[in-house]
Tab-separated table of C-alpha atoms and ligand atoms in Angstrom:
chain	number	residue	atom	x	y	z
B	1	UNK	CA	10.434	-16.628	5.878
B	2	UNK	CA	8.554	-17.997	8.754
B	3	UNK	CA	5.250	-16.941	10.246
B	4	UNK	CA	5.921	-14.108	12.637
B	5	UNK	CA	3.849	-14.511	15.793
B	6	UNK	CA	3.246	-10.897	16.057
B	7	UNK	CA	1.583	-10.342	12.856
B	8	UNK	CA	-1.808	-11.831	12.230
B	9	UNK	CA	-2.462	-10.985	8.587
B	10	UNK	CA	-0.303	-9.683	5.748
B	11	UNK	CA	-1.624	-8.069	2.679
B	12	UNK	CA	0.722	-6.718	-0.138
B	13	UNK	CA	-0.714	-3.829	-2.109
B	14	UNK	CA	0.678	-3.908	-5.617
B	15	UNK	CA	0.250	-3.183	-9.237
B	16	UNK	CA	2.678	-3.791	-12.265
B	17	UNK	CA	2.320	-0.064	-13.052
B	18	UNK	CA	4.035	2.911	-11.468
B	19	UNK	CA	2.251	5.929	-10.177
B	20	UNK	CA	-1.238	4.437	-9.967
B	21	UNK	CA	-1.551	5.234	-6.401
B	22	UNK	CA	-0.174	1.978	-4.517
B	23	UNK	CA	1.464	4.087	-1.447
B	24	UNK	CA	-1.785	6.261	-1.150
B	25	UNK	CA	-4.035	3.121	-1.010
B	26	UNK	CA	-1.618	1.262	1.315
B	27	UNK	CA	-1.699	4.260	3.656
B	28	UNK	CA	-5.388	4.825	3.185
B	29	UNK	CA	-6.080	1.190	4.079
B	30	UNK	CA	-3.936	1.234	7.237
B	31	UNK	CA	-5.656	4.483	8.372
B	32	UNK	CA	-9.081	3.140	7.922
B	33	UNK	CA	-8.265	-0.110	9.641
B	34	UNK	CA	-6.796	1.794	12.697
B	35	UNK	CA	-9.889	3.905	12.880
B	36	UNK	CA	-11.745	0.673	13.177
B	37	UNK	CA	-9.595	-0.169	16.408
B	38	UNK	CA	-7.321	-2.453	14.558
B	39	UNK	CA	-3.656	-2.617	15.168
B	40	UNK	CA	-1.960	-2.135	11.874
B	41	UNK	CA	1.516	-1.575	10.440
B	42	UNK	CA	2.756	-0.601	7.156
B	43	UNK	CA	6.050	-1.862	5.623
B	44	UNK	CA	7.376	0.488	2.760
B	45	UNK	CA	8.628	-2.437	0.450
B	46	UNK	CA	9.441	0.195	-2.334
B	47	UNK	CA	12.977	0.595	-1.279
B	48	UNK	CA	14.011	2.590	-4.117
B	49	UNK	CA	11.196	4.971	-3.997
B	50	UNK	CA	9.918	5.252	-0.512
B	51	UNK	CA	7.058	7.575	0.229
B	52	UNK	CA	5.222	6.253	3.140
B	53	UNK	CA	7.089	8.217	5.855
B	54	UNK	CA	6.370	11.612	4.071
B	55	UNK	CA	2.674	10.652	3.756
B	56	UNK	CA	2.431	10.248	7.651
B	57	UNK	CA	4.405	13.308	8.272
B	58	UNK	CA	7.371	11.261	9.740
B	59	UNK	CA	10.387	13.593	9.526
B	60	UNK	CA	13.484	13.512	11.554
B	61	UNK	CA	12.459	10.526	13.545
B	62	UNK	CA	14.465	7.332	13.428
B	63	UNK	CA	13.507	4.003	14.708
B	64	UNK	CA	15.138	2.801	17.757
B	65	UNK	CA	17.614	0.110	17.182
B	66	UNK	CA	19.003	-2.253	19.897
B	67	UNK	CA	20.130	-5.766	19.913
B	68	UNK	CA	16.714	-7.215	19.928
B	69	UNK	CA	15.906	-5.545	16.679
B	70	UNK	CA	14.519	-2.457	14.995
B	71	UNK	CA	11.327	-0.816	16.576
B	72	UNK	CA	8.985	0.718	13.848
B	73	UNK	CA	8.142	4.198	14.290
B	74	UNK	CA	4.488	4.946	15.216
B	75	UNK	CA	2.311	7.550	13.438
B	76	UNK	CA	1.228	10.478	15.570
B	77	UNK	CA	-2.569	9.989	15.527
B	78	UNK	CA	-3.494	6.467	15.092
B	79	UNK	CA	-0.153	4.794	16.196
B	80	UNK	CA	0.396	2.804	13.007
B	81	UNK	CA	3.656	1.046	13.019
B	82	UNK	CA	5.882	2.194	10.136
B	83	UNK	CA	9.183	0.935	8.620
B	84	UNK	CA	10.753	2.295	5.405
B	85	UNK	CA	14.342	2.586	4.191
B	86	UNK	CA	14.011	6.424	4.402
B	87	UNK	CA	13.917	6.121	8.347
B	88	UNK	CA	17.189	4.558	8.208
B	89	UNK	CA	18.735	6.810	5.681
B	90	UNK	CA	20.822	9.923	6.716
B	91	UNK	CA	19.071	12.013	4.239
B	92	UNK	CA	15.437	11.408	2.748
B	93	UNK	CA	16.866	12.531	-0.720
B	94	UNK	CA	19.739	9.926	-0.496
B	95	UNK	CA	19.281	7.388	-3.237
B	96	UNK	CA	19.456	3.617	-2.720
B	97	UNK	CA	21.453	2.181	-5.640
B	98	UNK	CA	21.195	-1.405	-4.958
B	99	UNK	CA	20.593	-4.517	-7.272
B	100	UNK	CA	17.912	-7.010	-6.915
B	101	UNK	CA	19.354	-9.260	-4.241
B	102	UNK	CA	20.007	-6.458	-1.819
B	103	UNK	CA	16.470	-5.171	-2.293
B	104	UNK	CA	15.291	-8.574	-1.474
B	105	UNK	CA	17.505	-8.712	1.630
B	106	UNK	CA	16.067	-5.508	2.891
B	107	UNK	CA	12.550	-6.770	2.662
B	108	UNK	CA	13.556	-10.088	4.508
B	109	UNK	CA	15.213	-7.896	7.065
B	110	UNK	CA	12.081	-5.774	7.576
B	111	UNK	CA	10.139	-8.851	8.294
B	112	UNK	CA	12.658	-10.608	10.366
B	113	UNK	CA	14.343	-7.862	12.306
B	114	UNK	CA	11.596	-5.381	12.689
B	115	UNK	CA	9.985	-5.660	16.196
B	116	UNK	CA	6.228	-5.381	15.017
B	117	UNK	CA	3.977	-5.523	17.875
B	118	UNK	CA	0.750	-7.481	17.852
B	119	UNK	CA	-0.511	-6.529	14.589
B	120	UNK	CA	-3.967	-7.409	13.310
B	121	UNK	CA	-2.656	-6.437	9.710
B	122	UNK	CA	0.502	-5.700	8.095
B	123	UNK	CA	0.232	-3.890	4.747
B	124	UNK	CA	3.079	-3.860	2.269
B	125	UNK	CA	3.390	-0.938	-0.043
B	126	UNK	CA	5.198	-2.676	-3.046
B	127	UNK	CA	7.291	-1.304	-5.791
B	128	UNK	CA	5.954	-1.008	-9.217
B	129	UNK	CA	6.892	-3.881	-11.600
B	130	UNK	CA	7.018	-7.608	-11.410
B	131	UNK	CA	10.712	-7.728	-10.249
B	132	UNK	CA	12.812	-8.985	-7.444
B	133	UNK	CA	10.998	-7.601	-4.502
B	134	UNK	CA	7.478	-8.642	-5.483
B	135	UNK	CA	9.027	-12.071	-6.412
B	136	UNK	CA	10.701	-12.388	-2.863
B	137	UNK	CA	7.417	-11.125	-1.158
B	138	UNK	CA	5.173	-13.468	-3.166
B	139	UNK	CA	7.342	-16.530	-2.935
B	140	UNK	CA	8.748	-16.244	0.531
B	141	UNK	CA	6.566	-14.435	2.660
B	142	UNK	CA	3.509	-15.891	4.488
B	143	UNK	CA	1.180	-13.508	2.758
B	144	UNK	CA	-2.544	-13.536	2.977
B	145	UNK	CA	-2.925	-12.194	-0.364
B	146	UNK	CA	-2.499	-9.099	-2.660
B	147	UNK	CA	-4.796	-6.117	-3.082
B	148	UNK	CA	-4.168	-4.712	-6.780
B	149	UNK	CA	-4.407	-1.019	-7.646
B	150	UNK	CA	-5.016	0.407	-10.960
B	151	UNK	CA	-5.910	3.433	-12.696
B	152	UNK	CA	-8.450	3.275	-15.587
B	153	UNK	CA	-6.346	3.573	-18.614
B	154	UNK	CA	-6.139	0.771	-20.821
B	155	UNK	CA	-2.417	0.877	-20.838
B	156	UNK	CA	-2.388	0.757	-16.958
B	157	UNK	CA	-4.731	-2.207	-16.971
B	158	UNK	CA	-2.624	-4.154	-19.549
B	159	UNK	CA	0.283	-3.747	-17.186
B	160	UNK	CA	-1.649	-4.409	-14.158
B	161	UNK	CA	-2.852	-7.699	-15.432
B	162	UNK	CA	0.688	-8.837	-15.503
B	163	UNK	CA	0.758	-8.290	-11.703
B	164	UNK	CA	-2.549	-10.158	-11.150
B	165	UNK	CA	-1.238	-13.015	-13.191
B	166	UNK	CA	2.009	-13.111	-11.267
B	167	UNK	CA	0.145	-13.145	-7.954
B	168	UNK	CA	-2.008	-16.158	-9.316
B	169	UNK	CA	1.009	-17.961	-10.824
B	170	UNK	CA	2.807	-17.876	-7.430
B	171	UNK	CA	-0.584	-19.267	-6.025
B	172	UNK	CA	-1.339	-16.422	-3.576
B	173	UNK	CA	-4.827	-15.130	-3.397
B	174	UNK	CA	-5.870	-11.901	-5.278
B	175	UNK	CA	-8.038	-10.185	-2.521
B	176	UNK	CA	-9.386	-7.584	-4.902
B	177	UNK	CA	-8.863	-4.507	-7.313
B	178	UNK	CA	-9.004	-1.059	-6.417
B	179	UNK	CA	-9.498	1.463	-9.231
B	180	UNK	CA	-7.919	4.636	-8.331
B	181	UNK	CA	-8.429	8.013	-10.039
B	182	UNK	CA	-11.540	6.666	-11.470
B	183	UNK	CA	-13.416	10.024	-11.850
B	184	UNK	CA	-13.231	13.500	-10.556
B	185	UNK	CA	-16.158	15.438	-9.163
B	186	UNK	CA	-16.407	19.064	-10.048
B	187	UNK	CA	-16.385	21.022	-6.801
B	188	UNK	CA	-18.676	23.662	-8.271
B	189	UNK	CA	-21.423	21.868	-9.996
B	190	UNK	CA	-20.638	18.353	-8.753
B	191	UNK	CA	-20.708	16.959	-12.097
B	192	UNK	CA	-18.831	13.543	-12.335
B	193	UNK	CA	-16.048	13.666	-15.008
B	194	UNK	CA	-14.125	10.675	-16.306
B	195	UNK	CA	-10.594	12.216	-17.439
B	196	UNK	CA	-9.333	8.599	-18.326
B	197	UNK	CA	-12.553	7.308	-19.873
B	198	UNK	CA	-15.259	5.283	-18.317
B	199	UNK	CA	-14.280	3.137	-15.357
B	200	UNK	CA	-13.424	-0.398	-16.140
B	201	UNK	CA	-12.178	-1.888	-12.855
B	202	UNK	CA	-15.567	-3.624	-12.213
B	203	UNK	CA	-15.725	-5.227	-15.752
B	204	UNK	CA	-12.115	-6.295	-15.587
B	205	UNK	CA	-12.603	-7.801	-12.254
B	206	UNK	CA	-15.503	-9.771	-13.411
B	207	UNK	CA	-13.491	-11.053	-16.379
B	208	UNK	CA	-10.500	-12.110	-14.197
B	209	UNK	CA	-12.665	-13.507	-11.505
B	210	UNK	CA	-11.379	-11.370	-8.813
B	211	UNK	CA	-13.335	-9.333	-6.245
B	212	UNK	CA	-13.805	-5.608	-7.039
B	213	UNK	CA	-13.180	-3.679	-4.001
B	214	UNK	CA	-14.203	-0.180	-5.236
B	215	UNK	CA	-13.189	2.964	-6.979
B	216	UNK	CA	-11.532	6.166	-5.601
B	217	UNK	CA	-11.879	9.452	-7.193
B	218	UNK	CA	-9.170	11.934	-8.180
B	219	UNK	CA	-8.995	14.210	-5.135
B	220	UNK	CA	-6.611	17.130	-4.975
B	221	UNK	CA	-7.031	16.981	-1.257
B	222	UNK	CA	-5.609	13.694	-0.935
B	223	UNK	CA	-2.791	14.695	-2.941
B	224	UNK	CA	-2.317	17.731	-0.797
B	225	UNK	CA	-2.624	15.734	2.412
B	226	UNK	CA	0.064	13.147	1.286
B	227	UNK	CA	2.510	15.748	0.322
B	228	UNK	CA	1.603	17.687	3.777
B	229	UNK	CA	2.049	14.413	5.992
B	230	UNK	CA	-1.492	14.661	6.846
B	231	UNK	CA	-2.902	11.251	5.462
B	232	UNK	CA	-4.350	10.418	9.010
B	233	UNK	CA	-6.690	13.272	8.578
B	234	UNK	CA	-7.911	12.352	5.199
B	235	UNK	CA	-11.788	11.217	5.085
B	236	UNK	CA	-13.529	9.691	2.161
B	237	UNK	CA	-16.456	7.228	2.320
B	238	UNK	CA	-15.235	5.311	-0.737
B	239	UNK	CA	-12.338	4.100	1.287
B	240	UNK	CA	-14.623	2.876	4.074
B	241	UNK	CA	-16.460	0.809	1.401
B	242	UNK	CA	-13.180	-0.671	0.003
B	243	UNK	CA	-12.168	-1.710	3.603
B	244	UNK	CA	-15.701	-3.031	4.197
B	245	UNK	CA	-15.178	-5.361	0.934
B	246	UNK	CA	-11.786	-6.353	1.976
B	247	UNK	CA	-12.850	-7.440	5.277
B	248	UNK	CA	-15.373	-9.640	3.800
B	249	UNK	CA	-12.620	-12.027	2.763
B	250	UNK	CA	-11.462	-12.167	6.388
B	251	UNK	CA	-14.661	-12.736	8.018
O	1	ATP	N1	-6.896	9.561	-5.857
O	1	ATP	C1	-5.882	10.374	-6.038
O	1	ATP	N2	-6.271	11.695	-6.070
O	1	ATP	C2	-5.356	12.648	-6.199
O	1	ATP	N3	-4.031	12.334	-6.130
O	1	ATP	C3	-3.730	11.001	-6.056
O	1	ATP	C4	-4.643	10.083	-5.952
O	1	ATP	N4	-3.964	8.822	-5.857
O	1	ATP	C5	-2.608	9.253	-5.835
O	1	ATP	N5	-2.326	10.527	-5.945
O	1	ATP	C6	-1.169	11.229	-6.060
O	1	ATP	O1	-0.393	10.570	-7.086
O	1	ATP	C7	0.962	10.549	-6.719
O	1	ATP	C8	1.385	9.026	-6.840
O	1	ATP	O2	0.671	8.205	-5.963
O	1	ATP	P1	1.350	7.286	-5.299
O	1	ATP	O3	2.768	7.576	-4.666
O	1	ATP	O4	0.353	6.594	-4.143
O	1	ATP	O5	1.513	5.933	-6.441
O	1	ATP	P2	2.476	4.786	-6.429
O	1	ATP	O6	1.744	3.847	-7.333
O	1	ATP	O7	2.849	4.282	-5.206
O	1	ATP	O8	3.809	5.397	-7.172
O	1	ATP	P3	5.001	4.526	-7.337
O	1	ATP	O9	4.729	3.585	-8.563
O	1	ATP	O10	6.103	5.698	-7.754
O	1	ATP	O11	5.431	3.756	-5.987
O	1	ATP	C9	1.118	11.097	-5.277
O	1	ATP	O12	1.634	12.460	-5.453
O	1	ATP	C10	-0.228	10.960	-4.781
O	1	ATP	O13	-0.674	12.013	-3.729
């Protein structure tokens, strides 16, 4: 795929493991970047499990399509440009039962046919695993690098390391690791609890010689806001630190 003159930087958010918070982290990165005055877009590359429109409260809105291409839908508050297969389906619960080549083709179309407008950053919310879609993105997209998301369990890290090695084998930069669901703070006594054991993201990043971008807590408010389509309202200083760290690589 060719460089797109309307997109300055492209970052894939990935993890070999499912359910660790890729979509949440992708959305939070775009929101924080938009708060800083950057023009951002998010491509929901998770074709079979798309969740981005729901998080941003985009319901019953369809992209405008004309002979020039597909116009991404803009979010209400920060005008983040969004494209997702769910914006193109008749019903959001309609399954997409496609084999790998078709999934890859959809990603290529999202890159080539969507009329992204002057983006500083395009964030790709990737599907779990190391299958066709991550391969297409890593092999053929002009990617600036990948942000890796993990949760603190050993099992999660074992699988997440596969994604890190995939990125490295395909000679794309690993921009850093985010450890999601690292801890929970008791709302009554403020004690920090580690339900999945002590955080290990920092040590694993050092071992693998990749930047550690930071930790995010388990926060029921985040989950509630994702479900309610209010992710643009969510605030957490931890996400600011993560974006600060990420931006170091682009300064
Ligand atoms: N830090 C967190 N605190 C509380 N809930 C969270 C947190 N991170 C993610 N969640 C919740 O966990 C669920 C899974 O998160 P998300 O969809 O971001 O994961 P994913 O890795 O993209 O999943 P998939 O592998 O299915 O694409 C969502 O309901 C989300 O709201």
